[in-house]
CSV table of C-alpha atoms and ligand atoms in Angstrom, one decimal:
chain,number,residue,atom,x,y,z
T,1,UNK,CA,0.0,0.0,0.0
T,2,UNK,CA,1.0,3.6,-0.7
T,3,UNK,CA,0.1,6.7,1.3
T,4,UNK,CA,-0.1,10.3,0.2
T,5,UNK,CA,0.4,12.8,3.0
T,6,UNK,CA,-0.6,16.3,2.0
T,7,UNK,CA,-0.6,19.4,4.1
T,8,UNK,CA,-3.8,21.4,3.9
T,9,UNK,CA,-3.5,24.9,2.5
T,10,UNK,CA,0.1,24.7,3.3
T,11,UNK,CA,1.4,28.3,2.9
T,12,UNK,CA,-1.5,29.7,4.8
T,13,UNK,CA,-1.1,27.0,7.5
T,14,UNK,CA,2.5,28.0,7.8
T,15,UNK,CA,1.6,31.7,8.2
T,16,UNK,CA,-0.9,30.7,10.9
T,17,UNK,CA,1.8,29.1,13.0
T,18,UNK,CA,3.4,32.6,13.3
T,19,UNK,CA,0.2,34.6,13.6
T,20,UNK,CA,-2.8,32.8,15.3
T,21,UNK,CA,-4.9,35.9,14.5
T,22,UNK,CA,-5.1,34.5,10.9
T,23,UNK,CA,-7.1,31.5,12.3
T,24,UNK,CA,-10.7,31.2,10.9
T,25,UNK,CA,-10.1,34.2,8.6
T,26,UNK,CA,-10.1,34.3,4.7
T,27,UNK,CA,-6.3,34.4,4.1
T,28,UNK,CA,-4.4,34.2,0.8
T,29,UNK,CA,-0.7,34.0,0.2
T,30,UNK,CA,0.6,36.0,-2.8
T,31,UNK,CA,3.4,35.0,-5.2
T,32,UNK,CA,6.7,36.9,-5.6
T,33,UNK,CA,6.0,40.6,-6.2
T,34,UNK,CA,2.5,40.0,-4.9
T,35,UNK,CA,1.3,39.1,-8.4
T,36,UNK,CA,-1.2,36.3,-7.8
T,37,UNK,CA,-2.8,34.0,-5.3
T,38,UNK,CA,-0.7,30.9,-4.6
T,39,UNK,CA,-2.4,29.6,-1.5
T,40,UNK,CA,-5.9,30.0,0.1
T,41,UNK,CA,-7.4,29.2,3.4
T,42,UNK,CA,-10.7,27.3,3.4
T,43,UNK,CA,-12.4,30.6,4.3
T,44,UNK,CA,-10.8,32.3,1.3
T,45,UNK,CA,-11.9,29.4,-1.0
T,46,UNK,CA,-15.4,29.7,0.3
T,47,UNK,CA,-15.2,33.5,-0.3
T,48,UNK,CA,-14.7,32.6,-4.0
T,49,UNK,CA,-11.0,33.4,-4.4
T,50,UNK,CA,-9.5,31.3,-7.2
T,51,UNK,CA,-6.1,29.6,-7.2
T,52,UNK,CA,-3.7,31.7,-9.4
T,53,UNK,CA,-6.1,34.7,-9.4
T,54,UNK,CA,-4.3,38.0,-10.1
T,55,UNK,CA,-4.1,40.1,-6.9
T,56,UNK,CA,-5.5,43.2,-8.6
T,57,UNK,CA,-8.8,41.4,-9.1
T,58,UNK,CA,-9.3,41.2,-5.4
T,59,UNK,CA,-7.6,44.5,-4.5
T,60,UNK,CA,-10.7,46.1,-3.1
T,61,UNK,CA,-11.6,43.1,-1.0
T,62,UNK,CA,-8.1,43.1,0.4
T,63,UNK,CA,-8.1,46.9,1.1
T,64,UNK,CA,-11.5,46.6,2.8
T,65,UNK,CA,-10.1,43.9,5.1
T,66,UNK,CA,-12.5,41.3,3.9
T,67,UNK,CA,-9.6,39.2,2.7
T,68,UNK,CA,-6.2,39.1,4.3
T,69,UNK,CA,-3.3,38.9,1.8
T,70,UNK,CA,0.3,38.0,2.8
T,71,UNK,CA,3.5,38.0,0.8
T,72,UNK,CA,5.0,34.6,0.7
T,73,UNK,CA,7.8,33.8,3.2
T,74,UNK,CA,9.4,30.9,1.4
T,75,UNK,CA,12.2,30.3,3.9
T,76,UNK,CA,9.6,29.7,6.6
T,77,UNK,CA,7.7,27.3,4.3
T,78,UNK,CA,10.9,25.4,3.6
T,79,UNK,CA,11.8,25.1,7.2
T,80,UNK,CA,8.4,23.8,8.2
T,81,UNK,CA,8.4,21.5,5.1
T,82,UNK,CA,11.6,19.9,6.3
T,83,UNK,CA,10.1,19.2,9.7
T,84,UNK,CA,7.0,17.8,8.2
T,85,UNK,CA,8.9,15.4,5.9
T,86,UNK,CA,11.0,14.3,8.9
T,87,UNK,CA,7.7,13.3,10.7
T,88,UNK,CA,6.6,11.3,7.6
T,89,UNK,CA,9.9,9.5,7.6
T,90,UNK,CA,9.4,8.4,11.2
T,91,UNK,CA,6.3,6.4,10.2
T,92,UNK,CA,6.9,5.1,6.7
T,93,UNK,CA,9.6,2.6,5.8
T,94,UNK,CA,10.3,4.6,2.7
T,95,UNK,CA,9.1,8.1,1.6
T,96,UNK,CA,9.3,9.9,-1.7
T,97,UNK,CA,9.2,13.7,-1.3
T,98,UNK,CA,6.9,14.9,-4.0
T,99,UNK,CA,6.7,18.6,-3.2
T,100,UNK,CA,7.2,21.1,-0.4
T,101,UNK,CA,4.0,19.9,1.3
T,102,UNK,CA,3.4,16.4,-0.1
T,103,UNK,CA,5.1,13.0,0.2
T,104,UNK,CA,4.3,9.5,-0.9
T,105,UNK,CA,4.7,7.0,2.0
T,106,UNK,CA,5.7,3.5,0.7
T,107,UNK,CA,4.2,1.2,3.3
T,108,UNK,CA,5.9,-2.0,2.3
T,109,UNK,CA,5.6,-4.8,4.9
T,110,UNK,CA,3.1,-2.9,7.0
T,111,UNK,CA,-0.3,-4.6,7.5
T,112,UNK,CA,-3.1,-2.8,5.9
T,113,UNK,CA,-5.1,-3.1,9.1
T,114,UNK,CA,-2.7,-0.7,10.9
T,115,UNK,CA,-2.6,2.0,8.3
T,116,UNK,CA,-5.4,4.1,9.7
T,117,UNK,CA,-3.8,4.2,13.1
T,118,UNK,CA,-0.4,5.2,11.5
T,119,UNK,CA,-2.1,7.9,9.5
T,120,UNK,CA,-3.8,9.3,12.6
T,121,UNK,CA,-0.4,9.3,14.4
T,122,UNK,CA,1.2,11.2,11.5
T,123,UNK,CA,-1.5,13.8,11.4
T,124,UNK,CA,-1.5,14.2,15.2
T,125,UNK,CA,2.3,14.7,15.3
T,126,UNK,CA,2.2,17.2,12.5
T,127,UNK,CA,-0.4,19.2,14.4
T,128,UNK,CA,1.3,18.9,17.8
T,129,UNK,CA,4.8,19.6,16.7
T,130,UNK,CA,4.4,22.2,13.9
T,131,UNK,CA,0.7,23.1,14.0
T,132,UNK,CA,0.1,22.1,10.4
T,133,UNK,CA,-3.0,20.2,9.4
T,134,UNK,CA,-2.3,17.2,7.2
T,135,UNK,CA,-4.5,14.7,5.3
T,136,UNK,CA,-3.3,11.2,4.5
T,137,UNK,CA,-4.8,8.8,1.9
T,138,UNK,CA,-3.7,5.1,1.7
T,139,UNK,CA,-4.5,3.0,-1.4
T,140,UNK,CA,-2.9,0.3,-3.6
T,141,UNK,CA,-1.3,2.9,-5.9
T,142,UNK,CA,0.0,6.5,-5.8
T,143,UNK,CA,-2.7,7.8,-8.1
T,144,UNK,CA,-5.5,6.2,-5.9
T,145,UNK,CA,-3.8,7.5,-2.8
T,146,UNK,CA,-4.0,11.0,-4.2
T,147,UNK,CA,-7.6,10.5,-5.0
T,148,UNK,CA,-8.3,9.2,-1.5
T,149,UNK,CA,-6.5,12.2,0.1
T,150,UNK,CA,-8.4,14.6,-2.1
T,151,UNK,CA,-11.7,13.2,-1.2
T,152,UNK,CA,-10.8,13.1,2.5
T,153,UNK,CA,-10.0,16.8,2.4
T,154,UNK,CA,-13.4,17.5,0.8
T,155,UNK,CA,-15.2,15.7,3.6
T,156,UNK,CA,-13.0,17.1,6.3
T,157,UNK,CA,-11.4,13.8,7.3
T,158,UNK,CA,-7.8,13.4,8.3
T,159,UNK,CA,-7.1,9.9,7.1
T,160,UNK,CA,-8.7,7.6,4.5
T,161,UNK,CA,-7.8,4.0,3.6
T,162,UNK,CA,-8.9,2.4,0.3
T,163,UNK,CA,-8.2,-1.3,0.5
T,164,UNK,CA,-9.1,-2.3,-3.1
T,165,UNK,CA,-9.2,-0.3,-6.3
T,166,UNK,CA,-12.8,-1.3,-7.0
T,167,UNK,CA,-14.0,0.5,-3.9
T,168,UNK,CA,-12.9,3.9,-5.4
T,169,UNK,CA,-15.7,3.6,-7.9
T,170,UNK,CA,-18.3,5.9,-6.3
T,171,UNK,CA,-15.6,8.6,-5.9
T,172,UNK,CA,-14.1,8.4,-9.4
T,173,UNK,CA,-17.5,8.5,-11.0
T,174,UNK,CA,-17.9,12.0,-9.6
T,175,UNK,CA,-14.3,13.2,-10.3
T,176,UNK,CA,-13.5,15.1,-13.5
T,177,UNK,CA,-10.8,13.6,-15.7
T,178,UNK,CA,-9.0,16.9,-15.4
T,179,UNK,CA,-8.5,16.2,-11.7
T,180,UNK,CA,-6.6,13.0,-12.5
T,181,UNK,CA,-2.9,13.2,-11.5
T,182,UNK,CA,-0.8,13.5,-14.5
T,183,UNK,CA,-3.6,14.6,-16.9
T,184,UNK,CA,-3.2,18.2,-17.7
T,185,UNK,CA,-5.8,20.6,-19.1
T,186,UNK,CA,-4.5,19.9,-22.6
T,187,UNK,CA,-4.9,16.2,-22.3
T,188,UNK,CA,-8.3,16.4,-20.6
T,189,UNK,CA,-9.6,18.4,-23.6
T,190,UNK,CA,-8.6,15.6,-25.9
T,191,UNK,CA,-10.3,13.1,-23.6
T,192,UNK,CA,-13.6,15.2,-23.4
T,193,UNK,CA,-13.6,15.0,-27.2
T,194,UNK,CA,-13.4,11.2,-26.9
T,195,UNK,CA,-16.4,11.2,-24.5
T,196,UNK,CA,-14.3,10.8,-21.3
T,197,UNK,CA,-15.5,13.2,-18.7
T,198,UNK,CA,-14.8,11.4,-15.4
T,199,UNK,CA,-12.0,9.3,-14.0
T,200,UNK,CA,-14.4,6.3,-14.1
T,201,UNK,CA,-15.0,6.9,-17.9
T,202,UNK,CA,-11.2,6.8,-18.3
T,203,UNK,CA,-10.9,3.6,-16.3
T,204,UNK,CA,-13.6,1.9,-18.4
T,205,UNK,CA,-11.7,2.4,-21.7
T,206,UNK,CA,-9.7,-0.5,-23.1
T,207,UNK,CA,-6.0,-0.2,-22.2
T,208,UNK,CA,-5.1,-0.6,-25.9
T,209,UNK,CA,-7.1,2.5,-26.7
T,210,UNK,CA,-5.5,4.5,-23.8
T,211,UNK,CA,-2.1,3.4,-24.9
T,212,UNK,CA,-2.7,4.4,-28.5
T,213,UNK,CA,-4.2,7.7,-27.5
T,214,UNK,CA,-2.0,8.8,-24.6
T,215,UNK,CA,1.1,6.7,-24.8
T,216,UNK,CA,3.0,5.3,-21.9
T,217,UNK,CA,2.0,8.0,-19.3
T,218,UNK,CA,-1.6,7.4,-20.0
T,219,UNK,CA,-1.1,3.7,-19.7
T,220,UNK,CA,0.6,4.1,-16.3
T,221,UNK,CA,-2.3,6.3,-15.1
T,222,UNK,CA,-4.8,3.7,-16.2
T,223,UNK,CA,-3.0,0.9,-14.5
T,224,UNK,CA,-2.7,3.0,-11.3
T,225,UNK,CA,-6.5,3.6,-11.3
T,226,UNK,CA,-6.9,-0.2,-11.5
T,227,UNK,CA,-4.7,-0.6,-8.4
T,228,UNK,CA,-1.3,-1.3,-9.9
T,229,UNK,CA,1.4,1.0,-8.4
T,230,UNK,CA,3.6,1.8,-11.4
T,231,UNK,CA,4.4,5.5,-11.4
T,232,UNK,CA,7.9,6.1,-10.1
T,233,UNK,CA,8.7,9.5,-8.8
T,234,UNK,CA,11.4,9.8,-11.5
T,235,UNK,CA,8.6,9.7,-14.1
T,236,UNK,CA,7.1,12.9,-12.7
T,237,UNK,CA,9.7,14.9,-10.9
T,238,UNK,CA,12.9,16.6,-12.1
T,239,UNK,CA,15.9,16.5,-9.9
T,240,UNK,CA,17.4,19.2,-7.8
T,241,UNK,CA,17.7,22.8,-9.1
T,242,UNK,CA,21.3,23.1,-10.5
T,243,UNK,CA,22.0,26.7,-9.7
T,244,UNK,CA,20.9,29.5,-7.3
T,245,UNK,CA,21.4,33.2,-7.8
T,246,UNK,CA,20.7,36.5,-6.2
T,247,UNK,CA,21.2,39.9,-7.9
T,248,UNK,CA,19.9,43.4,-7.6
T,249,UNK,CA,20.0,46.7,-9.4
T,250,UNK,CA,21.3,49.5,-7.1
T,251,UNK,CA,19.2,52.6,-6.5
T,252,UNK,CA,22.0,54.6,-8.0
T,253,UNK,CA,25.5,54.1,-9.6
T,254,UNK,CA,28.0,53.2,-6.9
T,255,UNK,CA,31.8,53.1,-6.8
T,256,UNK,CA,32.1,52.6,-3.1
T,257,UNK,CA,34.0,49.3,-2.5
T,258,UNK,CA,32.7,48.8,1.1
T,259,UNK,CA,29.1,49.2,0.0
T,260,UNK,CA,29.4,46.9,-2.9
T,261,UNK,CA,31.2,44.3,-0.8
T,262,UNK,CA,28.3,44.3,1.7
T,263,UNK,CA,25.9,43.8,-1.2
T,264,UNK,CA,27.9,40.8,-2.5
T,265,UNK,CA,28.0,39.3,1.0
T,266,UNK,CA,24.3,39.7,1.4
T,267,UNK,CA,23.6,38.0,-1.9
T,268,UNK,CA,26.0,35.2,-1.1
T,269,UNK,CA,24.4,34.7,2.4
T,270,UNK,CA,20.9,34.7,0.8
T,271,UNK,CA,22.1,32.1,-1.8
T,272,UNK,CA,23.4,29.9,1.1
T,273,UNK,CA,20.1,30.1,3.0
T,274,UNK,CA,18.3,28.9,-0.2
T,275,UNK,CA,20.9,26.2,-0.7
T,276,UNK,CA,20.5,24.9,2.8
T,277,UNK,CA,16.7,25.1,2.5
T,278,UNK,CA,16.9,22.7,-0.4
T,279,UNK,CA,19.4,20.6,1.5
T,280,UNK,CA,22.1,21.0,-1.1
T,281,UNK,CA,25.8,21.9,-1.2
T,282,UNK,CA,27.6,23.6,-4.0
T,283,UNK,CA,31.1,23.5,-5.4
T,284,UNK,CA,31.2,26.6,-7.6
T,285,UNK,CA,30.6,30.3,-6.8
T,286,UNK,CA,30.4,33.2,-9.2
T,287,UNK,CA,30.2,37.0,-8.7
T,288,UNK,CA,29.5,39.6,-11.3
T,289,UNK,CA,29.2,43.4,-11.5
T,290,UNK,CA,27.7,45.5,-14.2
T,291,UNK,CA,27.9,49.2,-15.0
T,292,UNK,CA,24.8,51.2,-16.0
T,293,UNK,CA,23.6,50.0,-19.3
T,294,UNK,CA,21.7,53.3,-19.9
T,295,UNK,CA,24.8,55.5,-19.9
T,296,UNK,CA,25.5,55.6,-23.6
T,297,UNK,CA,28.7,57.7,-23.1
T,298,UNK,CA,30.5,54.8,-21.4
T,299,UNK,CA,31.0,51.3,-22.6
T,300,UNK,CA,29.2,48.6,-20.6
T,301,UNK,CA,31.5,46.8,-18.2
T,302,UNK,CA,30.5,43.4,-16.9
T,303,UNK,CA,33.4,41.9,-14.9
T,304,UNK,CA,32.8,38.4,-13.4
T,305,UNK,CA,34.8,35.7,-11.7
T,306,UNK,CA,34.3,32.3,-10.3
T,307,UNK,CA,35.9,30.1,-7.6
T,308,UNK,CA,35.7,26.3,-7.1
T,309,UNK,CA,35.6,25.0,-3.6
T,310,UNK,CA,37.8,22.0,-2.8
T,311,UNK,CA,34.8,20.4,-1.1
T,312,UNK,CA,31.1,20.9,-1.5
T,313,UNK,CA,29.7,23.5,1.0
T,314,UNK,CA,26.7,25.5,2.0
T,315,UNK,CA,28.4,27.3,4.8
T,316,UNK,CA,27.6,31.1,4.8
T,317,UNK,CA,31.0,32.1,6.2
T,318,UNK,CA,33.0,30.0,3.7
T,319,UNK,CA,30.9,31.2,0.8
T,320,UNK,CA,30.8,34.9,1.8
T,321,UNK,CA,34.6,34.9,2.2
T,322,UNK,CA,35.0,33.3,-1.2
T,323,UNK,CA,32.6,35.8,-2.8
T,324,UNK,CA,34.5,38.7,-1.4
T,325,UNK,CA,37.8,37.2,-2.6
T,326,UNK,CA,36.3,37.0,-6.1
T,327,UNK,CA,34.9,40.5,-5.8
T,328,UNK,CA,38.5,41.7,-5.0
T,329,UNK,CA,39.7,40.2,-8.3
T,330,UNK,CA,37.0,41.8,-10.5
T,331,UNK,CA,36.4,45.2,-8.7
T,332,UNK,CA,37.5,48.2,-10.7
T,333,UNK,CA,38.2,51.4,-8.6
T,334,UNK,CA,36.5,54.6,-9.8
T,335,UNK,CA,34.1,52.7,-12.0
T,336,UNK,CA,30.5,53.3,-10.9
T,337,UNK,CA,28.5,50.0,-10.9
T,338,UNK,CA,24.7,49.7,-11.1
T,339,UNK,CA,24.1,45.9,-10.6
T,340,UNK,CA,25.8,43.0,-8.9
T,341,UNK,CA,25.0,39.3,-8.4
T,342,UNK,CA,26.1,36.1,-6.9
T,343,UNK,CA,25.4,32.6,-8.2
T,344,UNK,CA,26.1,29.1,-6.8
T,345,UNK,CA,26.3,26.0,-9.0
T,346,UNK,CA,27.5,22.4,-9.2
T,347,UNK,CA,24.8,21.6,-6.6
T,348,UNK,CA,24.3,18.2,-5.1
T,349,UNK,CA,22.1,16.9,-2.3
T,350,UNK,CA,23.9,17.1,1.1
T,351,UNK,CA,23.4,13.4,1.7
T,352,UNK,CA,25.3,12.7,-1.5
T,353,UNK,CA,28.4,14.6,-0.3
T,354,UNK,CA,30.8,11.9,0.6
T,355,UNK,CA,33.6,12.6,3.1
T,356,UNK,CA,37.0,12.2,1.5
T,357,UNK,CA,39.2,9.4,2.5
T,358,UNK,CA,41.8,12.0,3.7
T,359,UNK,CA,39.4,14.0,5.9
T,360,UNK,CA,40.5,13.7,9.5
T,361,UNK,CA,38.1,13.0,12.3
T,362,UNK,CA,38.7,16.6,13.6
T,363,UNK,CA,37.8,18.0,10.2
T,364,UNK,CA,34.6,16.0,10.0
T,365,UNK,CA,33.7,17.0,13.5
T,366,UNK,CA,34.3,20.7,12.8
T,367,UNK,CA,32.2,20.4,9.6
T,368,UNK,CA,29.3,18.9,11.6
T,369,UNK,CA,29.5,21.6,14.2
T,370,UNK,CA,29.3,24.2,11.4
T,371,UNK,CA,26.2,22.5,10.0
T,372,UNK,CA,24.5,22.8,13.4
T,373,UNK,CA,25.5,26.4,13.6
T,374,UNK,CA,24.0,27.2,10.2
T,375,UNK,CA,20.9,25.3,11.1
T,376,UNK,CA,20.5,27.3,14.3
T,377,UNK,CA,21.1,30.6,12.4
T,378,UNK,CA,18.5,29.7,9.8
T,379,UNK,CA,15.9,29.0,12.5
T,380,UNK,CA,16.6,32.3,14.2
T,381,UNK,CA,16.4,34.1,10.9
T,382,UNK,CA,13.1,32.6,9.9
T,383,UNK,CA,10.9,35.6,10.5
T,384,UNK,CA,10.3,37.9,7.6
T,385,UNK,CA,12.4,41.0,7.0
T,386,UNK,CA,16.1,41.5,7.7
T,387,UNK,CA,17.9,38.5,9.2
T,388,UNK,CA,18.6,38.8,12.9
T,389,UNK,CA,22.0,37.1,12.7
T,390,UNK,CA,24.3,38.1,9.9
T,391,UNK,CA,28.0,38.5,9.2
T,392,UNK,CA,29.7,41.8,9.8
T,393,UNK,CA,30.6,41.9,6.1
T,394,UNK,CA,26.8,42.1,5.3
T,395,UNK,CA,26.5,45.4,7.1
T,396,UNK,CA,27.5,48.9,6.0
T,397,UNK,CA,26.4,52.4,6.9
T,398,UNK,CA,25.7,55.5,5.0
T,399,UNK,CA,25.0,53.8,1.7
T,400,UNK,CA,22.6,54.9,-1.0
T,401,UNK,CA,19.0,54.0,-0.8
T,402,UNK,CA,18.8,54.3,3.1
T,403,UNK,CA,17.8,50.7,3.4
T,404,UNK,CA,19.0,48.5,6.2
T,405,UNK,CA,21.4,46.8,3.9
T,406,UNK,CA,19.4,43.6,3.6
T,407,UNK,CA,18.3,42.5,0.1
T,408,UNK,CA,14.7,41.4,1.0
T,409,UNK,CA,13.9,44.9,2.0
T,410,UNK,CA,16.0,46.4,-0.7
T,411,UNK,CA,13.9,48.6,-3.0
T,412,UNK,CA,15.3,50.7,-5.7
T,413,UNK,CA,13.6,54.2,-5.6
T,414,UNK,CA,11.0,54.8,-8.2
T,415,UNK,CA,12.2,56.9,-11.1
R,501,MG,MG1,-1.2,20.5,-0.1
């Protein structure tokens, strides 16, 4: 049997852990730059706010206080996500992390009769430890587990167990084919044209027709609906992001080395936070500067440099020091710069970083201590706004823009 554990209204639930006043209110979380709705509380769903709806369409309702809108705090979501996935791992012999708020639980060797109790324990722990509501569906295949979890959510249940594929019949007769995992809007249009409207219609077709019409992915979905677990996560999910970058345009042209150095340190520290949040380590760092491209009287200058670390790292101190060393090699005195950026690449998952044969015990111990230090710093820095703990190199005074020197609150003045 396979379980799908899925957090309810995840981003909103995360925000509620910091601010209980959001409880029982229509709350939406907005995407980067507050463009559109990326998460809704149940109350916001009932108030008719749509997923992906542009924020300007509900502007008046936000201004009147009817709907509470929050800018996403993705570092917070990442941190809670890691904790939630750790809880899942305690109960399932094997898990496949599917997204920030969802994981498949591979329950090999666990009797079906104890699944409900296990599901209840997971949901209870997620609530007690991190205050996140979670729904869990168990079924013979991943696709059916998703369907069970979905229908539990609709009925306000925490856990559902589907023993046999046939028992899903009443549910899939009512579910639109467009809600079937792996069937996009484009494919569902093609299926409507062939007279397939519900998941049950899909299941009733001959496998040979499905295979001829939708290929191997359609065939897998069909088999899954019939209770055969055959979708591997590798079929649906791409691997880890292979680079991370941070860059900003300055409010004005700047030739002050100390000020630019602080910017580079801030971007490097932000990249490291993201890198640790995705549990990765990098081997290559790059820094670039750019002069103002709108000054036609001067040639555009775009110096850049990279450095390779001997060992993979996600340590803010090591990465910031390296970024400043690179900056020193590319910085040009008396040249006013308008933009700067830092990127990290050659990223691998932390658990794939093997200690070298030549690493001493002391070295490994020191590295472990640094990991704990970074983890602690990340937890303290979770609240939105400028990080509480930062390196001295991230701080300068008397610089243009009158911001506090931290990139998240860095706003170039309007022209
Ligand atoms: Mg979810």
